[in-house]
XYZ file of C-alpha atoms in Angstrom:
430
model
C -16.194 82.707 57.613
C -13.032 85.184 58.168
C -11.558 84.073 62.016
C -10.538 87.821 62.326
C -12.998 89.516 60.777
C -15.681 87.878 63.075
C -13.386 88.409 66.260
C -13.377 91.762 65.079
C -16.900 92.807 64.612
C -17.772 90.733 67.950
C -14.893 92.860 70.101
C -13.460 90.185 70.761
C -9.768 91.203 68.992
C -7.437 92.812 71.168
C -3.483 92.197 69.943
C -2.148 89.850 67.493
C 0.680 89.861 65.977
C 1.593 91.278 62.592
C 1.253 88.462 60.069
C -1.784 86.557 61.675
C -4.556 87.319 59.418
C -2.325 86.288 56.507
C -1.500 83.168 57.660
C -4.548 81.787 58.598
C -6.191 83.215 55.010
C -3.975 81.222 53.220
C -4.094 77.760 55.086
C -6.150 75.951 57.932
C -4.278 76.395 61.086
C -3.363 74.619 64.377
C -3.126 77.089 67.316
C -4.070 76.686 71.437
C -5.336 78.284 73.929
C -4.402 77.131 77.979
C -6.221 76.475 80.583
C -5.768 76.551 84.074
C -6.547 73.692 86.374
C -6.913 75.081 89.207
C -10.549 73.892 89.926
C -12.706 70.634 88.240
C -15.316 73.011 86.345
C -14.550 76.344 84.342
C -16.115 79.355 85.421
C -17.983 81.857 82.938
C -14.051 84.185 83.291
C -12.820 81.225 80.859
C -16.134 81.765 78.395
C -14.628 84.250 76.221
C -11.067 82.129 75.483
C -13.377 78.710 75.006
C -15.447 80.824 72.479
C -12.751 81.894 70.585
C -11.960 78.176 70.138
C -15.397 77.517 69.059
C -15.293 80.707 66.024
C -11.798 78.865 65.372
C -13.332 75.629 64.786
C -16.454 76.222 62.806
C -14.269 79.056 60.531
C -12.018 75.570 59.595
C -9.464 75.589 61.368
C -7.839 73.008 63.770
C -8.438 74.471 67.906
C -6.194 72.849 71.140
C -7.459 73.038 74.291
C -4.026 72.894 76.369
C -4.456 72.035 80.189
C -1.621 72.860 82.115
C -1.506 69.667 83.967
C 1.828 71.126 84.278
C 2.224 74.570 84.667
C -0.495 74.359 86.917
C 1.784 72.603 89.302
C 3.454 76.599 89.089
C 0.784 78.494 88.737
C 0.961 82.069 86.479
C 2.678 85.114 88.115
C 0.610 86.967 84.945
C -2.638 89.526 86.838
C -1.506 87.957 90.325
C -0.283 90.029 93.519
C 0.846 86.454 95.290
C 1.710 83.015 94.859
C -0.764 80.369 94.248
C -1.409 77.172 96.228
C 0.632 73.741 93.960
C -1.976 70.926 93.401
C -1.283 67.876 93.823
C -1.513 65.196 90.704
C -4.538 63.299 91.752
C -6.608 66.982 92.131
C -5.142 67.867 88.808
C -6.729 64.589 87.544
C -9.969 65.199 88.674
C -9.676 68.611 87.582
C -8.886 67.953 84.323
C -11.675 65.349 83.620
C -14.410 67.789 84.762
C -13.038 70.764 82.073
C -12.758 68.124 79.356
C -16.182 66.805 79.583
C -17.503 71.308 80.002
C -14.972 72.073 76.140
C -17.101 69.062 74.951
C -20.386 70.828 74.874
C -18.426 73.543 72.660
C -15.962 71.897 70.292
C -16.146 69.305 68.239
C -14.124 66.482 69.406
C -14.999 63.542 68.156
C -15.939 63.556 64.310
C -13.580 62.547 61.734
C -13.014 66.578 60.361
C -10.095 67.224 59.783
C -9.977 70.315 62.258
C -11.369 68.359 65.232
C -10.532 69.668 67.930
C -7.854 68.078 70.672
C -7.580 68.249 74.042
C -3.599 68.075 75.323
C -2.177 68.537 79.171
C 1.560 69.868 79.266
C 2.017 67.113 81.988
C 2.844 64.560 79.726
C 5.561 65.880 78.515
C 7.158 67.655 81.378
C 6.775 64.914 83.603
C 9.973 63.387 82.369
C 11.338 66.521 81.718
C 14.541 66.612 83.913
C 16.135 70.184 85.618
C 19.449 69.880 83.472
C 17.936 69.236 80.277
C 15.449 71.503 80.546
C 17.907 74.462 81.857
C 19.928 73.402 78.462
C 17.168 72.689 76.093
C 15.214 75.735 77.124
C 17.127 78.149 79.814
C 20.435 78.859 77.539
C 17.882 80.362 74.178
C 16.222 83.124 76.442
C 18.288 85.651 78.707
C 17.225 86.910 82.122
C 17.246 90.532 80.373
C 14.752 89.345 77.850
C 11.920 87.467 81.089
C 13.212 90.820 83.647
C 11.353 93.085 80.740
C 7.611 91.254 81.076
C 4.740 93.037 82.631
C 3.939 90.087 84.796
C 7.626 90.282 86.559
C 8.682 93.915 86.477
C 4.798 94.284 88.318
C 5.252 91.913 90.636
C 9.491 92.903 91.508
C 8.640 96.529 91.938
C 6.519 96.093 95.266
C 2.828 95.257 93.647
C 3.596 91.626 95.899
C 4.160 91.572 99.676
C 6.585 88.164 99.066
C 8.380 89.732 95.548
C 8.488 86.839 92.816
C 9.669 83.196 94.015
C 11.854 81.029 91.403
C 9.316 78.897 90.594
C 6.815 81.790 89.021
C 9.807 83.486 87.480
C 9.810 80.161 85.482
C 6.230 80.083 84.368
C 6.870 81.918 81.226
C 9.741 79.345 80.321
C 7.558 76.360 80.871
C 4.365 78.036 79.060
C 6.683 79.285 76.079
C 8.088 75.260 75.675
C 4.286 74.433 75.549
C 4.180 76.599 72.119
C 7.172 74.716 70.618
C 6.658 71.251 71.794
C 3.068 71.527 70.299
C 4.418 73.625 66.799
C 7.145 70.542 66.792
C 4.318 67.893 66.966
C 1.557 69.385 65.905
C 2.359 72.095 63.690
C 0.655 74.179 65.945
C 1.925 77.961 64.712
C -0.866 80.165 66.767
C -0.840 80.680 70.475
C -3.978 82.997 71.527
C -5.377 83.699 74.983
C -6.237 86.743 77.222
C -4.425 89.789 76.687
C -2.685 89.197 80.215
C -0.988 86.539 78.634
C 1.068 88.355 75.739
C 3.906 88.228 77.969
C 4.217 84.129 77.851
C 2.802 83.795 74.164
C 5.663 86.363 72.854
C 8.155 84.428 75.064
C 7.056 80.844 73.343
C 7.379 83.009 69.668
C 10.422 83.921 70.937
C 11.896 80.376 72.274
C 10.250 79.007 68.733
C 12.483 81.603 66.567
C 15.764 80.922 68.554
C 15.936 77.474 68.615
C 14.728 76.240 64.968
C 13.921 79.372 63.249
C 10.808 79.162 62.882
C 7.812 81.682 62.769
C 4.968 81.676 64.858
C 2.275 83.910 65.524
C 0.205 84.878 68.885
C -3.417 86.696 69.046
C -5.107 88.183 72.207
C -8.580 88.665 73.286
C -9.301 91.699 76.026
C -10.086 90.929 79.780
C -13.803 91.311 79.841
C -14.859 93.525 82.594
C -18.578 95.203 83.039
C -19.297 98.739 82.308
C -18.755 99.924 85.811
C -15.418 98.634 86.036
C -16.417 96.040 88.539
C -14.735 92.148 87.829
C -16.598 90.147 85.119
C -18.178 86.458 86.333
C -17.769 87.535 90.356
C -20.829 87.538 92.655
C -21.413 88.366 96.153
C -20.808 84.279 96.429
C -18.358 83.992 94.189
C -17.300 83.021 90.583
C -20.260 81.869 88.429
C -19.086 78.474 87.623
C -20.051 75.948 84.657
C -20.803 73.073 86.660
C -24.074 73.113 88.310
C -23.281 71.498 91.501
C -21.191 75.527 91.954
C -23.610 77.537 90.174
C -27.257 76.552 89.716
C -28.913 76.721 86.132
C -31.433 78.989 87.926
C -28.764 81.026 89.069
C -26.895 81.083 85.934
C -29.669 82.146 83.973
C -29.942 84.843 86.698
C -26.524 86.039 86.479
C -26.974 86.858 82.633
C -30.352 88.302 83.190
C -29.378 90.913 85.315
C -26.762 92.391 83.639
C -26.778 96.013 82.513
C -28.281 97.180 79.197
C -24.642 98.698 78.489
C -23.120 95.159 79.273
C -25.821 93.573 77.533
C -25.051 94.717 73.896
C -21.444 93.993 74.721
C -21.905 90.173 75.900
C -24.066 89.215 73.564
C -21.522 89.464 70.641
C -18.432 87.803 72.435
C -20.203 84.614 73.833
C -23.108 83.491 71.722
C -22.851 82.516 68.403
C -25.799 84.757 67.250
C -25.057 86.264 63.514
C -24.161 89.769 63.515
C -27.833 90.694 61.591
C -29.465 89.069 64.769
C -27.351 90.443 67.186
C -28.154 94.030 65.333
C -31.999 93.131 64.998
C -32.140 92.304 68.743
C -29.845 95.562 69.671
C -32.353 97.474 67.431
C -35.610 95.914 69.159
C -34.213 96.719 72.674
C -33.240 99.997 72.178
C -37.424 100.738 71.058
C -38.248 99.347 74.546
C -35.824 98.912 76.839
C -37.962 97.746 79.723
C -38.588 94.768 78.060
C -34.820 93.368 78.895
C -34.926 91.747 75.126
C -30.931 91.857 75.159
C -30.838 90.263 78.372
C -33.465 87.718 77.794
C -32.049 86.331 74.500
C -28.320 86.530 75.823
C -29.338 84.671 78.734
C -31.087 82.094 76.780
C -28.393 81.601 74.427
C -25.871 81.055 77.391
C -27.957 78.744 79.434
C -28.849 76.491 76.591
C -24.849 76.249 75.426
C -23.877 75.237 78.748
C -26.485 73.185 80.208
C -29.382 72.648 78.429
C -32.715 73.866 76.516
C -34.806 71.644 79.566
C -32.584 74.189 82.434
C -33.181 76.953 80.409
C -37.040 76.075 80.152
C -36.740 75.221 83.907
C -34.484 78.566 84.968
C -37.920 80.358 83.416
C -40.374 78.447 85.271
C -38.848 79.312 87.963
C -38.293 82.923 87.696
C -42.128 82.994 86.839
C -42.801 81.419 90.298
C -41.130 84.247 92.051
C -41.550 87.348 89.250
C -44.433 86.495 87.489
C -47.299 84.313 88.421
C -46.228 80.508 88.496
C -48.705 78.416 88.982
C -48.593 74.968 91.396
C -47.419 72.801 89.323
C -44.545 74.844 87.732
C -43.539 74.915 91.354
C -44.057 71.416 92.625
C -41.595 70.768 89.647
C -38.640 72.513 90.964
C -36.183 70.409 92.505
C -34.741 71.208 95.713
C -31.507 72.710 94.856
C -33.655 75.015 92.257
C -36.275 76.020 95.032
C -33.537 76.774 97.494
C -32.001 78.739 94.410
C -35.275 80.891 94.035
C -35.896 81.015 97.170
C -32.438 82.273 98.611
C -32.478 85.021 101.003
C -36.497 85.060 101.609
C -37.066 84.971 105.331
C -37.428 81.659 106.609
C -38.491 78.864 109.496
C -38.384 75.576 110.950
C -41.365 73.906 111.491
C -42.128 71.001 113.141
C -42.809 67.445 111.316
C -44.452 65.762 114.012
C -46.877 68.283 114.653
C -48.246 68.437 110.199
C -48.398 64.748 110.723
C -51.211 65.780 113.312
C -52.281 68.323 110.754
C -52.081 71.710 111.857
C -54.716 74.756 111.682
C -52.856 77.087 108.660
C -53.832 80.113 111.114
C -51.820 78.745 113.890
C -49.148 77.435 111.885
C -48.037 80.853 110.664
C -48.342 82.899 113.997
C -47.303 80.366 116.524
C -44.924 78.452 114.995
C -43.608 81.121 111.960
C -44.271 84.331 112.637
C -45.457 84.661 108.748
C -48.230 87.121 110.562
C -47.943 89.526 113.825
C -51.925 88.347 114.696
C -54.013 85.521 113.732
C -56.734 88.921 113.430
C -54.381 89.911 110.481
C -54.046 86.568 108.662
C -58.049 86.137 108.998
C -58.390 89.815 106.977
C -55.787 88.478 104.354
C -57.150 85.346 103.762
C -61.092 86.401 103.027
C -59.621 89.464 100.931
C -57.266 86.587 99.338
C -54.249 87.743 99.690
C -52.401 84.499 101.261
C -51.442 81.269 98.989
C -49.763 78.442 99.865
C -47.663 76.827 97.745
C -48.653 79.093 95.315
C -52.460 78.562 95.305
C -54.960 80.720 97.457
C -55.516 80.048 100.817
C -59.863 79.932 101.049
C -60.167 79.131 104.878
C -57.526 81.115 106.802
C -58.437 77.602 109.782
C -57.264 75.285 106.981
C -55.932 71.824 108.215
C -52.314 71.903 107.043
C -50.628 68.540 106.746
C -47.171 66.681 105.687
C -49.102 65.817 102.117
C -48.825 69.869 101.768
C -44.659 69.793 101.586
C -42.842 70.188 98.760
C -40.170 68.193 98.456
C -40.925 66.226 101.614
C -39.454 69.167 103.343
C -40.954 72.594 102.610
C -43.912 75.136 102.531
C -44.358 78.229 100.222
C -46.513 80.950 101.970
C -46.828 83.887 99.887
C -48.095 86.953 101.969
C -49.679 90.074 99.673
C -47.954 89.835 96.321
C -44.330 90.298 97.108
C -44.224 88.440 100.817
C -42.780 85.132 100.930
C -41.585 82.817 103.551
C -39.986 79.035 103.229
C -41.035 76.654 106.234
C -38.966 73.889 106.865
C -40.251 71.106 108.341
C -37.808 69.357 110.777
């Protein structure tokens, strides 16, 4: 496979230095992408870079994932309007461990293949570097004029930030440039890749290598992913969509991809899956025949959820979706773990009920009118139950005065009441 060609048809190529494609055609190349360890999980904003490393390895080249243990202590000014909080070493170590575990799902770190992936941490080579050494070894090779010409610096100096640009941030491009130099000298790394906002930092590294030892290295960037409506990709009302199930449940993760627009699905399925060109073209044609079936969104959600989580998590997310939007059975509902149950029914009206009262048994009609206002009156509830329009935990309620006890609770805590086809209520026993 031709790596550049692969990125090109997938819409994942923004810019590259002349000679990059020729280098990749003639030898196995080592390249790296840097990740900031600002959290102990990656989010889907990182996924394009991760997929680039994955394609790179599949094309026979050697990927390095660089965790910015040192640079993460400073913060990159690129695309930012204010300085970041600095992280302590203990937090950085925890964040790095979480990120490595996630990257291992995408990259082969463990085989004997000559192009197996490696994880490197720039803190390892920066921690003993004194300021004087840095000023002599790195600082003297790059002029202030060169650094000032970078967009990331110009924007901050031209008043886009309230507080200007600190010296700490100003030195960031030199630190990232030194990473490239170090990996070039120790690992034979000739290519740095990243998002298009990193072009300035990457080219500083290439310039530093050229000026220190005359080496020729290359750069390649991918576009920053946006939504078709111009909104920021990967952000929801509740914040980032994380790869760690502790922060974004597999159900919510699946729903994010399932709910993207047709236009976005057609782009994202190329960027965020490893499906072949032929498969994607066939899916796109099928989708165009019947857009209402959302073929692209369903396949995109399946591929990414299985890749990031697991086949089991994907199946559970589909079953959970069916409970809310399709038929869904009582058995499927009982299989949901508490986190997924709460994710599925987030936003539906909730009522607290007395666990002690349930211990003795409560008639449904009393519970759903007096303890929880699911129905405005007993008469209305009786009428709806007689018409087969009320369900408890996805099973039709056959008698309006059926006795409900703690045995009916889901996860020992919840009752799910359905009134009509679309109205759900979650009762929480406390």
